[in-house]
């Protein structure tokens, strides 16, 4: 049976519908983008109105208002259009609108007087950088739309550096270009993942809703970061540290590495203290990860796997979802269980901030320990909370990335690996088996009598039956074997490191027994049979398509003969 892969070309119909979904995604996020743009513009105008001639401010604000109103009117027309215009027409309108918005935002820096104090143009540059970062989440579904917004801002800012005659214009321009390139790479990567997800789960509306939610969550996370960055425009070194961490996140660095570097950044900015990050599990009840390379390992081990059910220790901030300050660990009752251990390592005071996601849910804590009793200053708390926000962005982004990967590579009904995962895994196993001179078996399983149950009792009962069979198949094989849903009532199983046919036959009989047991569905007990075709590596093929196709042929021969399972080698003359 031919087996399409995720990289097969789309039909013209599917390509058009995917383009439509991407365009709809852009328009769905347009109100948020307009609201964010207006809010940022209002803040900027309030900050600099005394420093800039009112005619310039009024002219720029009027231009932004006209562009925003035009885009909003197009959005309203799109909502009422009911498909009267083609996707290409609506995307051209969106492209024109976001390009004009990019030009207006790029022009903002030019209304600043050359004699304006340095802190104002630094503030303006960081706000423009924040707008580019925000645009990556609201207009990143199609890369050309994001480029239409970001490039005018980038080029305008670089030109302004040279025209105004700022110190080190080339170095500053290179920083702007690097920042823009990182955003473009991130947007391109996110857009490619979105397109591949639509292709793999084109008919799954639930997945599309989840992807949209993830994208909206990313937008809120970026807005949160932009808010933090704008409050610290004069702290260039601190912003550079945070930008480096975000670049690590954008380039796919592992979460433990990012958190370890974040601890070092917090310790450097505070100039004293030892930083510790505690990460909760998915349920938010138990500490699953401790990142604190500067603290003794025995102290970290005592914190790991603790249940967040009281206000004890450094996880009190997670329990209360609020910053907790301990002026002296030796006298604070919340540290009774760990007081002696803290004294042994000369830890006398600490303050802890909760690490939250965009919805305010606690993901962990960030704690600063000191060797002397004292309370933190306002600056200390600001640095700690900013670092906690970066930790929240990194943790939530990595968890969202994992959820997205799971949805793209697992069947939503049975939770088994899907066809895309099977091809990736099978390609890896073949390469490994060639290097190690190993053998494995591929079983193509097709259910008998399933269509009768599905037609008699409906798809809901059929789905429950498929879930039960999938669970039984997992239990019938070893943990090292792979069970995947190939499609419909077909499954593919990989039996690893097999040598003799007798061993394969024993596993196949076990699989058939797990399938043929009675299943109570509705008011009746049903019996389902199975037909299995078996191909062996390397005897029957050296690539994924050949092994699957030949196992499929053997399965049909087994179904014709009524003998439940057949080897492909038995079909040879």
Coordinates of C-alpha atoms in Angstrom, one line a residue:
X1 CA 0.0 0.0 0.0
X2 CA 1.5 3.4 -1.0
X3 CA 2.4 5.5 2.0
X4 CA 2.4 9.3 1.8
X5 CA 4.8 11.2 3.9
X6 CA 4.5 14.7 5.4
X7 CA 6.7 16.1 2.7
X8 CA 4.5 14.9 -0.2
X9 CA 3.2 17.9 -2.3
X10 CA -0.2 19.2 -1.4
X11 CA -3.1 19.3 -3.8
X12 CA -4.1 22.7 -5.1
X13 CA -7.3 22.5 -3.0
X14 CA -5.4 21.8 0.2
X15 CA -2.8 24.5 -0.5
X16 CA -5.5 27.1 -1.1
X17 CA -7.2 26.1 2.2
X18 CA -4.0 26.2 4.1
X19 CA -3.3 29.7 2.7
X20 CA -6.9 30.6 3.8
X21 CA -6.2 29.4 7.3
X22 CA -3.0 31.3 7.5
X23 CA -4.7 34.5 6.3
X24 CA -7.6 34.0 8.8
X25 CA -5.0 33.6 11.5
X26 CA -3.5 37.0 10.6
X27 CA -6.9 38.7 10.6
X28 CA -8.0 37.0 13.9
X29 CA -4.9 38.6 15.6
X30 CA -5.4 42.0 13.9
X31 CA -7.6 43.6 16.7
X32 CA -5.0 42.6 19.3
X33 CA -2.2 44.0 17.1
X34 CA -4.1 47.3 16.6
X35 CA -4.9 47.6 20.3
X36 CA -1.3 46.9 21.3
X37 CA -0.1 49.4 18.7
X38 CA -2.4 52.1 20.0
X39 CA -1.5 51.4 23.6
X40 CA 2.3 51.6 22.9
X41 CA 1.8 54.8 20.8
X42 CA -0.2 56.4 23.6
X43 CA 2.6 55.6 26.2
X44 CA 5.3 56.9 23.9
X45 CA 3.4 60.2 23.2
X46 CA 2.8 60.8 26.9
X47 CA 6.6 60.2 27.6
X48 CA 8.0 62.5 24.9
X49 CA 5.3 65.1 24.2
X50 CA 7.2 67.8 26.1
X51 CA 10.4 67.2 24.1
X52 CA 8.9 67.1 20.6
X53 CA 7.1 69.8 18.7
X54 CA 3.3 69.2 18.9
X55 CA 2.9 69.5 15.1
X56 CA 5.3 66.6 14.5
X57 CA 3.5 64.5 17.2
X58 CA 0.1 65.3 15.8
X59 CA 1.2 64.5 12.3
X60 CA 2.7 61.1 13.2
X61 CA -0.3 60.2 15.5
X62 CA -2.7 61.1 12.7
X63 CA -0.8 59.0 10.2
X64 CA -0.9 56.0 12.6
X65 CA -4.6 56.6 13.3
X66 CA -5.4 56.6 9.6
X67 CA -3.5 53.5 8.9
X68 CA -5.0 51.7 12.0
X69 CA -8.5 52.8 11.0
X70 CA -7.9 51.5 7.4
X71 CA -6.7 48.2 8.7
X72 CA -9.6 47.9 11.2
X73 CA -12.1 48.7 8.4
X74 CA -10.6 45.9 6.3
X75 CA -10.8 43.6 9.3
X76 CA -14.5 44.4 9.7
X77 CA -15.1 43.8 6.0
X78 CA -13.2 40.5 6.2
X79 CA -15.4 39.4 9.1
X80 CA -18.6 40.2 7.1
X81 CA -17.3 39.1 3.7
X82 CA -18.4 35.4 3.8
X83 CA -15.7 34.6 1.2
X84 CA -16.9 37.2 -1.4
X85 CA -13.3 38.0 -2.1
X86 CA -10.5 35.5 -2.7
X87 CA -7.8 34.8 -0.2
X88 CA -5.2 36.5 -2.3
X89 CA -7.2 39.8 -2.3
X90 CA -7.5 39.7 1.5
X91 CA -3.9 38.9 2.0
X92 CA -2.8 41.8 -0.3
X93 CA -4.9 44.1 1.8
X94 CA -3.3 42.8 4.9
X95 CA 0.2 43.1 3.4
X96 CA -0.5 46.8 2.4
X97 CA -1.9 47.6 5.8
X98 CA 1.0 46.1 7.8
X99 CA 3.6 47.6 5.4
X100 CA 2.0 51.1 6.0
X101 CA 2.1 50.4 9.7
X102 CA 5.8 49.5 9.4
X103 CA 6.5 52.8 7.6
X104 CA 4.6 54.8 10.2
X105 CA 6.5 53.2 13.1
X106 CA 9.8 53.5 11.2
X107 CA 9.1 57.2 10.8
X108 CA 8.6 57.8 14.5
X109 CA 12.3 58.1 15.3
X110 CA 12.6 60.9 12.7
X111 CA 10.3 63.2 14.6
X112 CA 12.7 63.3 17.5
X113 CA 14.7 66.5 17.7
X114 CA 18.5 65.9 17.4
X115 CA 19.1 67.7 20.6
X116 CA 16.8 65.4 22.6
X117 CA 18.4 63.8 25.7
X118 CA 20.0 60.4 25.1
X119 CA 17.6 58.5 27.3
X120 CA 14.7 59.4 25.1
X121 CA 16.1 58.0 21.9
X122 CA 17.3 54.9 23.7
X123 CA 13.7 54.5 25.0
X124 CA 12.4 55.0 21.5
X125 CA 14.8 52.4 20.0
X126 CA 13.8 49.8 22.5
X127 CA 10.1 50.5 22.0
X128 CA 10.6 50.0 18.2
X129 CA 12.4 46.7 19.0
X130 CA 9.5 45.7 21.2
X131 CA 7.0 46.5 18.3
X132 CA 9.1 44.2 16.0
X133 CA 9.0 41.5 18.6
X134 CA 5.3 41.9 19.1
X135 CA 4.7 41.8 15.4
X136 CA 6.5 38.4 15.2
X137 CA 3.6 36.9 17.2
X138 CA 0.7 38.7 15.5
X139 CA 1.9 38.7 11.9
X140 CA 4.2 35.8 11.8
X141 CA 1.9 33.3 10.2
X142 CA 3.2 34.3 6.7
X143 CA 6.8 35.5 6.7
X144 CA 6.3 38.1 3.9
X145 CA 3.7 39.9 6.1
X146 CA 6.2 40.2 9.0
X147 CA 9.0 41.4 6.7
X148 CA 6.7 44.1 5.4
X149 CA 6.4 45.4 9.0
X150 CA 9.8 44.8 10.4
X151 CA 12.1 45.8 7.5
X152 CA 10.8 49.5 7.3
X153 CA 11.4 49.9 11.1
X154 CA 14.9 48.3 10.9
X155 CA 16.1 50.3 7.9
X156 CA 14.7 53.5 9.2
X157 CA 16.4 53.1 12.5
X158 CA 19.7 52.3 10.9
X159 CA 19.5 55.3 8.6
X160 CA 18.6 57.5 11.6
X161 CA 21.8 56.4 13.4
X162 CA 23.9 57.7 10.6
X163 CA 22.0 60.9 9.7
X164 CA 21.9 62.1 13.4
X165 CA 25.5 61.3 13.8
X166 CA 25.3 59.1 16.9
X167 CA 28.5 57.6 18.4
X168 CA 29.4 54.2 17.0
X169 CA 26.6 54.1 14.3
X170 CA 28.0 51.0 12.6
X171 CA 28.1 49.0 15.8
X172 CA 24.6 50.0 16.7
X173 CA 23.4 49.2 13.2
X174 CA 24.9 45.7 13.4
X175 CA 23.1 45.1 16.7
X176 CA 19.8 46.2 15.1
X177 CA 20.5 43.9 12.1
X178 CA 21.3 41.0 14.4
X179 CA 18.2 41.5 16.5
X180 CA 16.1 41.7 13.3
X181 CA 17.7 38.6 11.8
X182 CA 17.0 36.6 15.0
X183 CA 13.3 37.7 14.9
X184 CA 13.1 36.8 11.2
X185 CA 14.6 33.4 11.8
X186 CA 12.2 32.8 14.7
X187 CA 9.2 33.9 12.7
X188 CA 10.3 31.8 9.7
X189 CA 10.7 28.7 11.9
X190 CA 7.3 29.3 13.6
X191 CA 5.6 29.8 10.3
X192 CA 7.1 26.6 8.9
X193 CA 5.9 24.7 11.9
X194 CA 2.4 26.2 11.6
X195 CA 2.2 25.2 7.9
X196 CA 3.4 21.7 8.6
X197 CA 0.9 21.3 11.4
X198 CA -1.9 22.4 9.1
X199 CA -0.7 19.9 6.5
X200 CA -0.5 17.0 9.0
X201 CA -3.7 17.8 10.8
X202 CA -5.6 19.6 8.1
X203 CA -9.0 18.2 9.1
X204 CA -8.5 18.5 12.8
X205 CA -10.2 21.8 13.9
X206 CA -9.3 21.2 17.5
X207 CA -5.6 21.2 16.7
X208 CA -5.9 24.4 14.8
X209 CA -7.6 26.0 17.8
X210 CA -4.8 24.8 20.0
X211 CA -2.2 26.2 17.7
X212 CA -4.0 29.5 17.6
X213 CA -4.1 29.5 21.4
X214 CA -0.4 28.8 21.5
X215 CA 0.3 31.6 19.1
X216 CA -1.8 34.0 21.2
X217 CA 0.0 32.8 24.3
X218 CA 3.3 33.6 22.7
X219 CA 2.0 37.1 21.8
X220 CA 1.2 37.7 25.5
X221 CA 4.6 36.4 26.6
X222 CA 6.3 38.7 24.1
X223 CA 4.2 41.6 25.4
X224 CA 5.2 40.8 28.9
X225 CA 8.8 40.8 28.0
X226 CA 8.4 44.1 26.1
X227 CA 6.8 45.6 29.2
X228 CA 9.8 44.5 31.3
X229 CA 12.3 45.7 28.7
X230 CA 10.7 49.2 28.3
X231 CA 10.9 49.8 32.1
X232 CA 14.7 49.3 32.0
X233 CA 15.6 51.1 28.8
X234 CA 18.6 52.8 30.6
X235 CA 20.0 49.5 31.8
X236 CA 21.7 48.4 28.5
X237 CA 23.9 45.7 30.1
X238 CA 20.9 44.0 31.7
X239 CA 18.9 44.1 28.5
X240 CA 21.8 42.6 26.6
X241 CA 21.9 39.7 29.1
X242 CA 18.2 39.1 28.6
X243 CA 18.4 39.3 24.9
X244 CA 21.2 36.7 24.9
X245 CA 19.0 34.4 26.9
X246 CA 16.1 34.9 24.5
X247 CA 18.4 34.2 21.5
X248 CA 19.3 30.9 23.2
X249 CA 15.6 30.2 23.5
X250 CA 15.0 31.1 19.8
X251 CA 17.9 28.9 18.7
X252 CA 16.4 25.9 20.5
X253 CA 18.8 25.7 23.5
X254 CA 17.8 23.2 26.2
X255 CA 15.8 24.5 29.1
X256 CA 18.4 23.5 31.8
X257 CA 21.1 25.4 30.0
X258 CA 18.9 28.5 29.7
X259 CA 18.0 28.4 33.4
X260 CA 21.6 27.9 34.4
X261 CA 22.6 31.0 32.4
X262 CA 19.7 32.9 33.9
X263 CA 21.0 32.1 37.4
X264 CA 24.4 33.5 36.4
X265 CA 22.8 36.7 35.0
X266 CA 20.8 37.3 38.2
X267 CA 23.8 36.8 40.4
X268 CA 25.9 39.2 38.2
X269 CA 23.2 41.9 38.2
X270 CA 22.7 41.7 42.0
X271 CA 26.5 41.6 42.6
X272 CA 25.9 39.3 45.5
X273 CA 23.7 36.3 46.4
X274 CA 23.2 32.8 45.0
X275 CA 20.4 32.2 42.6
X276 CA 18.2 29.1 42.6
X277 CA 15.3 28.3 40.2
X278 CA 12.7 25.6 41.2
X279 CA 10.5 24.2 38.4
X280 CA 7.2 22.6 39.3
X281 CA 5.8 19.5 37.4
X282 CA 2.9 19.9 34.9
X283 CA 0.4 19.5 37.7
X284 CA 2.0 22.3 39.7
X285 CA 2.3 20.3 42.9
X286 CA 5.8 18.9 43.1
X287 CA 9.3 20.3 42.4
X288 CA 10.6 18.4 39.4
X289 CA 13.7 20.5 38.6
X290 CA 16.3 22.4 40.7
X291 CA 18.6 24.7 38.8
X292 CA 21.2 26.2 41.2
X293 CA 24.8 25.5 40.3
X294 CA 26.1 27.9 42.8
X295 CA 24.4 26.2 45.8
X296 CA 25.7 23.0 47.4
X297 CA 24.3 19.8 45.9
X298 CA 23.1 18.5 49.2
X299 CA 21.0 21.6 49.7
X300 CA 19.5 21.2 46.2
X301 CA 18.8 17.5 46.8
X302 CA 16.8 18.4 49.9
X303 CA 14.5 20.7 47.8
X304 CA 13.9 18.3 44.9
X305 CA 10.6 16.3 44.8
X306 CA 9.1 18.4 47.6
X307 CA 5.3 18.7 47.5
X308 CA 4.0 22.3 47.3
X309 CA 1.4 22.1 50.0
X310 CA 2.7 24.4 52.8
X311 CA 4.6 27.7 53.1
X312 CA 7.8 25.9 54.1
X313 CA 11.2 26.9 52.7
X314 CA 12.0 28.6 49.4
X315 CA 8.8 27.2 47.8
X316 CA 6.6 29.4 49.9
X317 CA 6.4 31.8 47.0
X318 CA 4.9 29.0 44.8
X319 CA 2.3 28.1 47.5
X320 CA 1.2 31.8 48.0
X321 CA 1.8 32.9 44.4
X322 CA 3.5 36.0 45.7
X323 CA 7.0 37.3 46.6
X324 CA 8.2 36.0 50.0
X325 CA 11.0 37.6 52.0
X326 CA 12.9 35.9 54.7
X327 CA 15.2 38.3 56.6
X328 CA 16.8 35.6 58.8
X329 CA 16.4 31.9 58.0
X330 CA 17.5 30.9 61.5
X331 CA 14.6 32.6 63.1
X332 CA 11.9 32.2 60.5
X333 CA 9.5 29.3 61.3
X334 CA 8.9 28.5 57.6
X335 CA 12.5 27.2 57.5
X336 CA 12.2 24.9 60.4
X337 CA 12.8 21.7 58.4
X338 CA 15.8 23.1 56.5
X339 CA 17.2 25.4 59.1
X340 CA 20.2 23.2 60.1
X341 CA 21.1 22.5 56.5
X342 CA 21.0 26.2 55.6
X343 CA 23.2 27.0 58.7
X344 CA 25.7 24.3 57.6
X345 CA 26.1 26.1 54.3
X346 CA 26.0 29.6 55.8
X347 CA 22.7 30.7 54.1
X348 CA 21.1 33.3 56.3
X349 CA 18.5 35.2 54.3
X350 CA 16.6 34.9 51.1
X351 CA 13.8 36.3 49.0
X352 CA 11.7 34.3 46.5
X353 CA 9.5 35.4 43.6
X354 CA 7.0 33.1 41.8
X355 CA 7.7 32.1 38.2
X356 CA 4.4 32.5 36.3
X357 CA 3.1 31.9 32.8
X358 CA 1.1 34.5 30.8
X359 CA -2.1 33.4 32.6
X360 CA -0.6 33.9 36.1
X361 CA -0.3 30.2 36.8
X362 CA 2.7 29.3 39.0
X363 CA 5.5 27.3 37.1
X364 CA 8.1 27.5 39.9
X365 CA 10.1 30.0 41.9
X366 CA 13.3 32.1 41.6
X367 CA 15.1 32.5 45.0
X368 CA 18.1 34.6 45.9
X369 CA 20.1 33.4 49.0
X370 CA 22.6 35.5 50.9
X371 CA 25.1 34.7 53.6
X372 CA 24.1 37.7 55.8
X373 CA 20.7 38.5 57.3
X374 CA 19.0 41.4 55.4
X375 CA 15.9 42.4 53.4
X376 CA 16.1 43.2 49.6
X377 CA 16.0 46.7 48.2
X378 CA 13.5 47.7 45.6
X379 CA 16.1 47.3 42.9
X380 CA 16.9 43.8 44.2
X381 CA 13.2 42.8 43.9
X382 CA 12.9 44.3 40.5
X383 CA 15.9 42.3 39.2
X384 CA 14.5 39.2 40.8
X385 CA 11.0 39.6 39.4
X386 CA 12.5 40.4 35.9
X387 CA 14.6 37.2 36.0
X388 CA 11.5 35.3 37.2
X389 CA 9.6 36.6 34.1
X390 CA 12.3 35.4 31.8
X391 CA 12.3 32.0 33.5
X392 CA 8.5 31.9 33.0
X393 CA 8.8 32.7 29.3
X394 CA 11.5 30.0 28.8
X395 CA 9.6 27.3 30.7
X396 CA 6.2 28.0 29.1
X397 CA 7.8 28.3 25.6
X398 CA 9.6 24.9 26.0
X399 CA 6.4 23.3 27.3
X400 CA 4.4 24.7 24.4
X401 CA 7.0 23.4 22.0
X402 CA 6.8 20.0 23.6
X403 CA 2.9 20.0 23.4
X404 CA 3.1 21.1 19.7
X405 CA 5.5 18.4 18.9
X406 CA 3.3 15.8 20.6
X407 CA 0.2 16.9 18.8
X408 CA 2.0 16.8 15.4
X409 CA 3.4 13.3 15.9
X410 CA 0.7 11.4 17.8
X411 CA -2.8 10.2 16.9
X412 CA -5.3 12.3 18.9
X413 CA -7.7 9.4 19.4
X414 CA -5.4 6.6 20.5
X415 CA -2.4 8.6 21.7
X416 CA -0.3 6.3 19.6
X417 CA 2.5 7.6 17.4
X418 CA 1.1 8.6 14.0
X419 CA 2.2 7.8 10.5
X420 CA 4.6 10.8 10.4
X421 CA 6.3 9.7 13.6
X422 CA 6.5 6.1 12.3
X423 CA 8.4 7.1 9.1
X424 CA 10.8 9.2 11.1
X425 CA 11.4 6.5 13.7
X426 CA 11.6 3.7 11.0
X427 CA 14.2 5.7 9.1
X428 CA 16.3 6.1 12.2
X429 CA 15.9 2.4 13.2
X430 CA 17.0 1.2 9.7
X431 CA 20.1 3.3 9.8
X432 CA 20.9 2.0 13.3
X433 CA 20.2 -1.6 12.3
X434 CA 22.6 -1.3 9.3
X435 CA 25.4 0.0 11.5
X436 CA 24.9 -2.7 14.1
X437 CA 24.0 -5.6 11.7
X438 CA 20.7 -6.1 13.5
X439 CA 17.3 -7.5 12.4
X440 CA 13.8 -6.3 13.1
X441 CA 10.3 -7.2 12.0
X442 CA 7.6 -4.9 10.7
X443 CA 4.0 -6.0 11.4
X444 CA 1.1 -4.5 9.4
X445 CA -2.1 -5.1 11.4
X446 CA -5.6 -4.7 9.9
X447 CA -8.7 -5.3 12.0
X448 CA -11.4 -7.7 10.9
X449 CA -15.1 -6.9 11.4
X450 CA -14.4 -3.4 12.5
X451 CA -16.5 -1.8 9.7
X452 CA -19.5 -3.8 10.9
X453 CA -19.2 -2.4 14.4
X454 CA -18.6 1.1 13.1
X455 CA -21.6 1.0 10.8
X456 CA -23.9 -0.6 13.4
X457 CA -23.1 1.4 16.5
X458 CA -21.7 4.6 15.1
X459 CA -18.3 6.3 15.1
X460 CA -18.3 7.0 18.8
X461 CA -18.5 3.3 19.7
X462 CA -15.9 2.6 17.0
X463 CA -13.6 5.2 18.5
X464 CA -13.9 3.6 22.0
X465 CA -13.1 0.2 20.5
X466 CA -10.0 1.6 18.7
X467 CA -8.8 3.1 22.0
X468 CA -9.2 -0.3 23.8
X469 CA -7.4 -2.2 21.0
X470 CA -4.6 0.4 21.0
X471 CA -4.1 -0.1 24.7
X472 CA -4.0 -3.9 24.3
X473 CA -1.5 -3.7 21.5
X474 CA 0.8 -1.6 23.7
X475 CA 0.6 -4.2 26.5
X476 CA 1.2 -7.1 24.1
X477 CA 4.7 -5.9 23.1
X478 CA 7.9 -4.8 24.9
X479 CA 8.6 -1.2 25.8
X480 CA 11.4 -1.1 23.2
X481 CA 9.0 -2.0 20.4
X482 CA 7.0 0.6 18.5
X483 CA 3.2 0.6 18.1
X484 CA 1.7 3.2 15.8
X485 CA -1.7 3.9 14.2
X486 CA -1.2 3.9 10.4
X487 CA -4.7 5.1 9.6
X488 CA -8.3 3.9 10.0
X489 CA -8.3 0.5 11.6
X490 CA -4.7 -0.2 10.5
X491 CA -1.7 -0.4 12.9
X492 CA 2.0 -0.9 12.3
X493 CA 4.2 -2.5 14.9
X494 CA 8.1 -2.7 14.9
X495 CA 9.6 -5.6 16.8
X496 CA 13.2 -4.8 17.6
X497 CA 16.2 -7.1 17.7
X498 CA 14.5 -10.3 16.5
X499 CA 16.4 -13.3 15.3
X500 CA 14.3 -16.4 14.9
X501 CA 10.9 -16.8 13.3
X502 CA 9.7 -18.7 16.4
X503 CA 10.2 -15.6 18.6
X504 CA 8.3 -13.5 16.1
X505 CA 5.5 -16.0 15.9
X506 CA 5.1 -16.0 19.7
X507 CA 4.8 -12.2 19.8
X508 CA 2.3 -12.3 16.8
X509 CA 0.2 -14.9 18.6
X510 CA 0.2 -12.6 21.7
X511 CA -0.9 -9.6 19.6
X512 CA -3.7 -11.6 17.9
X513 CA -4.9 -12.8 21.3
X514 CA -5.0 -9.2 22.6
X515 CA -7.1 -8.2 19.5
X516 CA -9.5 -11.1 19.5
X517 CA -10.6 -10.8 23.2
X518 CA -14.3 -9.8 23.6
X519 CA -15.1 -6.1 23.7
X520 CA -18.4 -4.9 25.4
X521 CA -19.7 -2.1 23.2
X522 CA -23.2 -0.8 23.9
X523 CA -25.6 -3.7 24.9
X524 CA -23.6 -6.3 23.0
X525 CA -20.2 -8.0 23.3
X526 CA -18.3 -7.9 20.0
X527 CA -15.4 -9.9 18.8
X528 CA -12.8 -8.4 16.5
X529 CA -10.3 -10.3 14.5
X530 CA -7.0 -9.3 13.0
X531 CA -4.9 -10.0 9.9
X532 CA -1.1 -9.4 10.1
X533 CA 1.4 -9.1 7.4
X534 CA 5.1 -9.4 8.3
X535 CA 8.2 -8.1 6.6
X536 CA 11.8 -8.5 7.9
X537 CA 14.7 -6.2 7.7
X538 CA 17.0 -6.6 5.8
X539 CA 15.6 -9.7 4.1
X540 CA 12.4 -8.0 2.6
X541 CA 13.6 -4.5 2.1
X542 CA 16.2 -1.9 3.1
X543 CA 13.9 1.2 3.3
X544 CA 10.7 2.3 5.0
X545 CA 8.4 2.3 2.0
X546 CA 9.5 -1.1 0.8
X547 CA 9.1 -2.8 4.2
X548 CA 5.6 -1.2 4.8
X549 CA 4.4 -2.1 1.3
X550 CA 5.5 -5.7 1.5
X551 CA 4.1 -6.2 5.0
X552 CA 0.8 -4.7 3.6
X553 CA 0.9 -7.2 0.7
X554 CA 1.4 -10.1 3.2
X555 CA -1.5 -8.8 5.3
X556 CA -3.9 -9.0 2.3
X557 CA -2.7 -12.5 1.5
X558 CA -3.3 -13.5 5.2
X559 CA -6.8 -12.0 5.0
X560 CA -7.5 -13.9 1.8
X561 CA -6.3 -17.2 3.2
X562 CA -7.9 -16.7 6.6
X563 CA -4.7 -17.8 8.5
X564 CA -4.4 -14.5 10.5
X565 CA -0.8 -13.8 9.7
X566 CA 1.6 -14.3 6.8
X567 CA 5.3 -13.5 6.1
X568 CA 6.2 -11.6 2.9
X569 CA 8.8 -14.3 2.3
X570 CA 5.9 -16.9 2.0
X571 CA 4.6 -15.0 -1.1
X572 CA 7.8 -15.5 -3.0
X573 CA 7.6 -18.2 -5.8

